[in-house]
Amino acid sequence: MNFTFLQNYIFRKIDRSLFGSIFLILIIGLINLTSANQQDAPQTLSQIFNIIIGVSFFYLICNIKTRIILSFAPWAYLISIVLLILVNSFGIESHGAQRWISLGIFNIQPSETLKISLPLMLAWFYQKNDYKIYYKIHFLAGLLIFLPFYLVLIQPDLGTSILILWVGIIIIFLAGLPIKFLTISFFGLLVFSPFIWNSLLSYQKQRILSLIDPFSDPYGSGYHSIQSMIALGSGGGFGRGWLNGTQTKLDFLPETSTDFAFSVFSEEFGFLGVLAVIAIYTFIFYRCMWMTSKMQDNFSRLLSAGLTVSLFSGFIINLAMISGIFPIVGVPLPFFSYGGTSMVVSLISIGIIMNLYLNKSLIAN
Amino acid sequence: MDKYYIKYILGNRLRFIFYCFLTVFFLIILRFFYIQILQNNYYSTQALYNSIKIIPIAPARGLIFDRNNIIIADNKLNYSLEIIPEKIENLSTIVGELSKVVSIEEKDIKRYKRILKNKQFSNSIPIKSNLTIKEAAKFVSNSYQFPSIELKETIKRFYPQGSVGVHFIGYINRISKKDLIILESKGLKKNYIGTDHIGKSGVELQYENELHGISGFEHIEVNSIGKPIRVLKTSPAEEGGNIHLTIDLKMQKIAEDAFKNKKGALIAIDPTNGEILAYVSMPTYNPGFFVDGISHKNWNKLNQSNDKPLLDRAINGLYPPGSTLKPFVAVAALENQLRAPPFKINDPGYFSINNSRRFRDWKIGGHGEVNIIKAIAVSCDTFFYGLAVELGIPRLNKSLANFGFGKKTGIDLPNEKKGLLADAKWKKKKYNKKWYSGETAITGIGQGYTQVTPIQLALATSKIALPNKSIVPHIKLNSQSLRQNIDLTAPLIISEQTIQWVKKGMENVTDDGGTAAFIGQNIQYKVAAKTGTAQVFSLKKGEVYDEEKVPDHLKDHALFIAYAPAENPKIAVAIVVENGGHGGSTAGPIAKKIFDYYLTSESH
């Protein structure tokens, strides 16, 4: 590494508005975390550490050659799959599911890495098979999606597996899957839905049922939904003030640092705060999509769109979950919830998008 | 194809995805708007309901003292061990550990489970109550082993005098459903949220409102498992007012001791102001039984006993007054211009109406020449038979009613009985039978249908003693003036002459030749009295009452009324000793002990 490298790569112009708005979310997330974890300083410090690692990866990835990313794609996918198999056999159990794998000093969540490696693999796969967009290719892409989907589903982690499936399908859709086929699959899914329902575990069924009417079983499966809605609702327009949310402070709200971090925020900062944060996310989304549209090749556009969809599907599911319109499935809010893997993965995703945008096209390299 | 694809298909689909997502974002904003703005009130209430518990603080019950500040009903600290059910995983392991420190019995566990089953809120439940100081200390030194158990201090009613005066003190017991309905109708239910016990009888019931005090409240913030986090607001309880009674506890004890094992009742009253000095109903029971909730066994024992310990004989015991009614009958006659001295009769030992049925005097052969004064002194039945027949029931009852017979005296204790002054109309209604003049005759000597309570006798006696005083018997000190709603018995309008004659008769009772002559011996003050013997069952014609042969429960009741000193009355008593035989010899000595204490003892 010499001086020229630093000049050429580290200080290259990055999109200030995108990075600035993400930075804003990170800061708000940290302030919120202090309240959510009831001023548990070690956790807050650990999140700051996660952000530093994530931002470092972001800078690194911004500045590598796009071809490196391209060539790394199948390996990333393979590593994710291997990790998933490992986690299913030797993982650390938490909340009745094996989601974590210990890498010595820190644990990672392999299902989170799929949020990068799957779009990467699919983009690489379609790039390899350029000019040959046939059903066979889409079908093979479908298999590439189904394998990790299945591995995550049996962990069991319903939320992340649905997210993976959803992102994969959107990428295939963007890759040009005929509308006709989409329609057929939709009806196919309807037919098979009873079988899928039967394969769900009872706690997952309970959660989905509780969605229909959470108040029917307020102390059972609907409890978390209700407590989260109470947090939101009692926040009102202007919120109850930072550190003043009783739902958080008195432990009525579960998982305040991770899945329900935004419930804490909604309770303490009210609808105005919520609007501001959603506005920033919307801007990030818009910026990512705008950058994607400026890209010149299939690989870049598919990958960039896939990563954006992956990030913002997480955003949608999390907000829908805490506001009681989606079951409690355990999907964190990107950039906001506590969690190392999620934070690093989200920042790497943005780093890749930025890299693709800066290079515009594979050909330019 | 690639160019075309990028430009059209991917470009269009990207735009489609973009707008789809934006729409979803917008829907999510709408959802937040709905919950946070439109439903704000609802969810704010829910959040409050979640986190704030209102804990009532029961006020300390007021204490009860006698007139000399001796404590009769006290509060005692009670230590109990309580468990927060949410905090423990397995009851039996906890109890197993705990019983190494304090003994836990099967009934404690049963009670815990019963309360747990019925509990409404996230409160702690007692696993053991009534710990001794030693047990409490032992628990405290081991409490680090039991994070889920806490030692609680509550106050509990305690009657330091045991069974002394139990009938006027009354007792408290757990609030029943019926009590709750009554409280609700009075609008007092809210004040009793934290209270376990309520007055059930006696002063505890009569002065419940004063004794109870006002509940306080603590607004406590609790977390999701119901653990108190901090106190938000406290409005302290206002403790109940203390009550001083007119009772002189020393006299009360002397009186109760004087009864020994006999059944009966005694009222000692200050005729100048109506204050009850002693209030005895025998046998007694221990009011402490009720504080913890009386066991089924004990209740049955009390309730089914032939001695009826739960009956408050002083205001609920109905007795034929026997000869103690004679002074009042005499007043009735004299006030109706009958039998005034020098009128006298020659007593043959019996009285007969139209030479048919004979009504015997208690003294075979009679008393010889008897005027109204002597008639009272020697309790001449013959004199009063004739008097009653001539006077007639309507005039007699009217006069007796002026003394307070046949109606409640208005004493400040619950459920007083009003006794009975019978007449022809009453008999017609009750038995559908005609009134015979023989019944009038025996009414004149206090037999027949007439029924009085000891409190009525005491009140009537003090009216003889001081006819110009208008008094209402009362047991709470200084309460007479407060009790506006009760009509004070009007002062008796009796001629000076009448009262002098009757008083003279009663004074002669304790002189030589009177029916209670022994009381007058070796005494520094003059007692005016009247003895009485009330038949529990009627003798058959020709049968002679023989005390030796009659079983105890059929023996005559002994009655005794008196006031002293005769010239300046300071105390009046009425005594009934059930199955005690002759009034003078059984009940008289009890009266004498009280007079001695009250009128001669140094301490007074």
XYZ file of C-alpha atoms in Angstrom, chain A residues 43-333:
291
model
C -23.726 -2.605 24.472
C -23.631 0.938 23.132
C -19.821 0.778 22.864
C -20.077 -2.552 21.098
C -22.484 -0.973 18.587
C -20.015 1.901 18.025
C -17.395 -0.757 17.350
C -19.765 -2.466 14.884
C -20.241 0.856 13.090
C -16.476 1.435 12.879
C -15.954 -2.032 11.407
C -18.887 -1.507 9.017
C -17.698 1.926 7.866
C -14.179 0.560 7.349
C -15.576 -2.198 5.108
C -17.664 0.443 3.347
C -14.558 2.505 2.540
C -12.579 -0.541 1.527
C -15.289 -1.808 -0.810
C -15.944 1.624 -2.278
C -12.382 1.616 -3.419
C -11.717 -1.845 -4.781
C -12.073 -2.763 -8.416
C -15.550 -3.935 -9.393
C -14.016 -7.003 -11.056
C -12.822 -8.170 -7.633
C -16.400 -8.031 -6.421
C -17.555 -9.902 -9.493
C -14.994 -12.630 -9.140
C -15.658 -12.970 -5.415
C -19.408 -13.563 -6.005
C -19.514 -17.402 -6.221
C -17.119 -17.708 -3.312
C -19.237 -15.401 -1.167
C -22.282 -17.521 -1.951
C -20.419 -20.739 -1.225
C -19.079 -19.410 2.099
C -22.586 -18.317 3.107
C -24.008 -21.743 2.317
C -21.228 -23.524 4.190
C -21.709 -21.222 7.177
C -25.436 -21.893 7.084
C -24.882 -25.638 7.102
C -22.413 -25.221 9.940
C -24.748 -23.031 11.929
C -27.553 -25.540 11.554
C -25.286 -28.229 12.978
C -23.127 -26.405 15.514
C -24.747 -23.012 15.929
C -25.517 -21.138 19.094
C -29.121 -21.415 20.051
C -31.099 -18.306 20.851
C -34.886 -17.966 21.185
C -35.332 -21.548 20.039
C -33.392 -21.060 16.813
C -29.821 -21.622 15.772
C -28.781 -18.397 14.118
C -25.312 -17.648 15.354
C -21.925 -19.125 14.690
C -18.930 -18.410 16.841
C -15.793 -17.193 15.115
C -13.619 -16.978 18.188
C -13.838 -13.386 19.340
C -17.177 -12.615 17.765
C -20.300 -14.340 16.583
C -21.783 -13.921 13.161
C -25.215 -14.584 11.797
C -24.783 -16.425 8.462
C -28.362 -15.707 7.414
C -27.520 -11.998 7.423
C -24.560 -12.503 5.066
C -26.987 -13.881 2.512
C -28.410 -10.398 2.123
C -25.197 -9.655 0.223
C -24.070 -12.991 -1.119
C -27.404 -13.940 -2.687
C -27.833 -10.758 -4.805
C -24.133 -11.041 -5.631
C -24.486 -14.649 -6.767
C -27.633 -13.964 -8.785
C -26.113 -10.925 -10.483
C -22.984 -12.942 -11.254
C -25.097 -15.822 -12.525
C -27.115 -13.623 -14.899
C -23.884 -11.857 -15.997
C -22.331 -15.248 -16.860
C -25.374 -16.183 -18.854
C -25.739 -12.867 -20.620
C -27.784 -12.846 -23.863
C -29.350 -16.163 -22.828
C -32.262 -15.125 -20.685
C -34.350 -18.301 -20.888
C -36.647 -20.153 -18.541
C -33.847 -22.604 -17.790
C -31.666 -19.802 -16.470
C -34.487 -18.433 -14.344
C -35.139 -21.912 -13.042
C -31.480 -22.371 -12.069
C -31.549 -18.935 -10.427
C -34.616 -20.153 -8.534
C -32.622 -23.120 -7.221
C -29.851 -20.756 -6.126
C -32.479 -18.907 -4.086
C -34.238 -21.958 -2.731
C -31.155 -23.569 -1.174
C -30.335 -20.737 1.286
C -34.043 -20.028 1.771
C -34.554 -23.579 2.928
C -31.448 -23.578 5.134
C -32.576 -20.410 6.912
C -36.166 -21.599 7.203
C -35.140 -24.731 9.122
C -33.046 -22.779 11.620
C -35.898 -21.753 12.078
C -35.855 -18.097 11.093
C -39.059 -17.372 9.238
C -38.481 -13.640 8.882
C -35.061 -13.797 7.266
C -36.005 -16.736 5.026
C -39.011 -14.851 3.669
C -36.820 -11.814 3.152
C -34.278 -13.919 1.207
C -36.987 -15.469 -0.947
C -38.560 -12.090 -1.589
C -35.235 -10.452 -2.578
C -34.388 -13.389 -4.830
C -37.738 -13.236 -6.597
C -37.402 -9.491 -7.177
C -33.962 -10.017 -8.708
C -35.321 -12.696 -11.058
C -38.172 -10.343 -11.888
C -35.725 -7.548 -12.656
C -33.661 -9.969 -14.693
C -36.590 -10.218 -17.047
C -38.722 -13.126 -15.980
C -41.819 -13.003 -18.178
C -44.955 -11.622 -16.567
C -46.856 -14.670 -17.767
C -44.641 -16.934 -15.678
C -45.028 -14.691 -12.624
C -48.785 -14.968 -12.867
C -48.607 -18.767 -13.094
C -46.281 -18.947 -10.062
C -48.568 -16.718 -8.081
C -51.488 -19.073 -8.577
C -49.192 -22.022 -8.003
C -48.250 -20.550 -4.637
C -51.913 -20.178 -3.768
C -52.450 -23.866 -4.470
C -49.423 -24.939 -2.475
C -49.978 -22.557 0.422
C -51.782 -25.199 2.570
C -48.710 -27.442 2.293
C -46.424 -24.560 3.207
C -48.686 -23.774 6.157
C -48.412 -27.342 7.371
C -44.645 -27.253 7.212
C -44.505 -24.198 9.488
C -43.676 -24.761 13.134
C -46.423 -24.145 15.639
C -44.836 -20.967 17.038
C -44.649 -19.548 13.526
C -48.297 -20.416 12.910
C -49.189 -18.797 16.205
C -47.416 -15.614 15.226
C -49.156 -15.427 11.903
C -52.527 -16.141 13.527
C -51.919 -13.538 16.187
C -51.504 -10.997 13.424
C -55.101 -11.421 12.399
C -56.213 -10.415 15.877
C -53.422 -9.776 18.357
C -55.868 -8.840 21.107
C -57.510 -12.261 21.055
C -54.608 -13.676 23.019
C -53.012 -10.654 24.673
C -50.718 -12.619 26.970
C -49.749 -15.234 24.418
C -48.464 -14.785 20.909
C -50.054 -11.368 20.465
C -48.280 -9.926 23.501
C -45.254 -8.499 21.696
C -47.363 -6.975 18.947
C -49.649 -5.305 21.449
C -46.851 -3.996 23.617
C -45.142 -2.546 20.562
C -48.356 -0.872 19.374
C -48.866 0.538 22.861
C -45.348 1.958 22.687
C -46.079 3.567 19.316
C -49.513 4.829 20.271
C -48.534 6.265 23.623
C -45.741 8.183 21.882
C -48.357 10.293 20.122
C -47.350 13.212 17.960
C -44.322 14.469 19.825
C -43.214 11.488 21.878
C -42.657 11.014 25.580
C -39.110 12.259 25.474
C -35.783 10.522 25.271
C -35.310 7.975 28.117
C -38.908 8.538 29.199
C -40.735 5.720 27.460
C -42.386 3.562 30.092
C -42.949 0.670 27.708
C -39.174 0.423 27.290
C -38.032 1.322 30.750
C -40.419 -1.055 32.485
C -39.619 -3.986 30.188
C -43.036 -4.271 28.604
C -41.378 -4.092 25.206
C -39.272 -7.100 24.221
C -35.949 -7.004 22.321
C -35.708 -3.234 22.649
C -32.165 -3.039 21.250
C -32.724 -5.141 18.179
C -36.089 -5.939 16.568
C -38.080 -3.356 18.532
C -35.512 -0.548 18.537
C -37.770 1.571 16.363
C -40.714 1.030 18.763
C -38.572 2.610 21.439
C -37.842 5.504 19.089
C -41.528 5.898 18.199
C -42.536 5.988 21.842
C -39.960 8.574 22.814
C -39.938 10.797 19.716
C -43.513 10.459 18.517
C -44.927 10.634 15.024
C -42.779 13.653 14.113
C -39.601 11.724 14.868
C -40.940 8.736 12.942
C -41.706 10.944 9.935
C -38.210 12.432 10.004
C -36.525 9.026 10.158
C -38.742 7.510 7.447
C -37.983 10.576 5.303
C -34.244 9.960 5.662
C -34.686 6.269 4.787
C -36.819 7.238 1.813
C -34.088 9.550 0.632
C -31.485 6.757 0.991
C -33.781 4.451 -0.965
C -34.313 7.040 -3.648
C -30.573 7.723 -3.872
C -29.736 4.017 -4.189
C -32.343 3.515 -6.917
C -31.172 6.639 -8.723
C -27.571 5.356 -8.664
C -28.767 1.976 -9.896
C -30.483 3.633 -12.825
C -27.216 5.355 -13.769
C -25.368 2.069 -14.035
C -24.488 0.774 -17.464
C -24.416 -3.000 -17.256
C -26.596 -5.887 -16.173
C -24.414 -7.102 -13.358
C -24.174 -3.679 -11.721
C -27.829 -2.898 -12.048
C -29.061 -6.282 -10.864
C -26.641 -6.352 -7.948
C -27.313 -2.763 -6.934
C -31.079 -3.188 -7.207
C -30.901 -6.503 -5.339
C -28.940 -4.998 -2.467
C -31.267 -1.982 -2.284
C -34.347 -4.193 -2.282
C -32.758 -6.391 0.357
C -32.025 -3.432 2.661
C -35.399 -1.809 2.237
C -37.401 -4.996 2.441
C -35.849 -5.362 5.885
C -36.893 -1.797 6.592
C -40.484 -2.457 5.482
C -40.823 -5.757 7.333
C -39.429 -4.295 10.544
C -41.765 -1.278 10.499
C -44.748 -3.388 9.497
C -43.903 -5.791 12.297
C -43.660 -3.224 15.071
C -46.811 -1.440 13.912
C -48.800 -4.661 14.046
C -49.420 -5.302 10.344
C -46.912 -8.119 10.032
C -46.159 -10.993 12.402
C -43.252 -10.744 14.818
C -40.607 -12.481 12.731
C -37.361 -11.018 14.018
C -36.043 -8.809 11.228
C -33.806 -5.938 12.369
C -34.048 -2.383 11.054
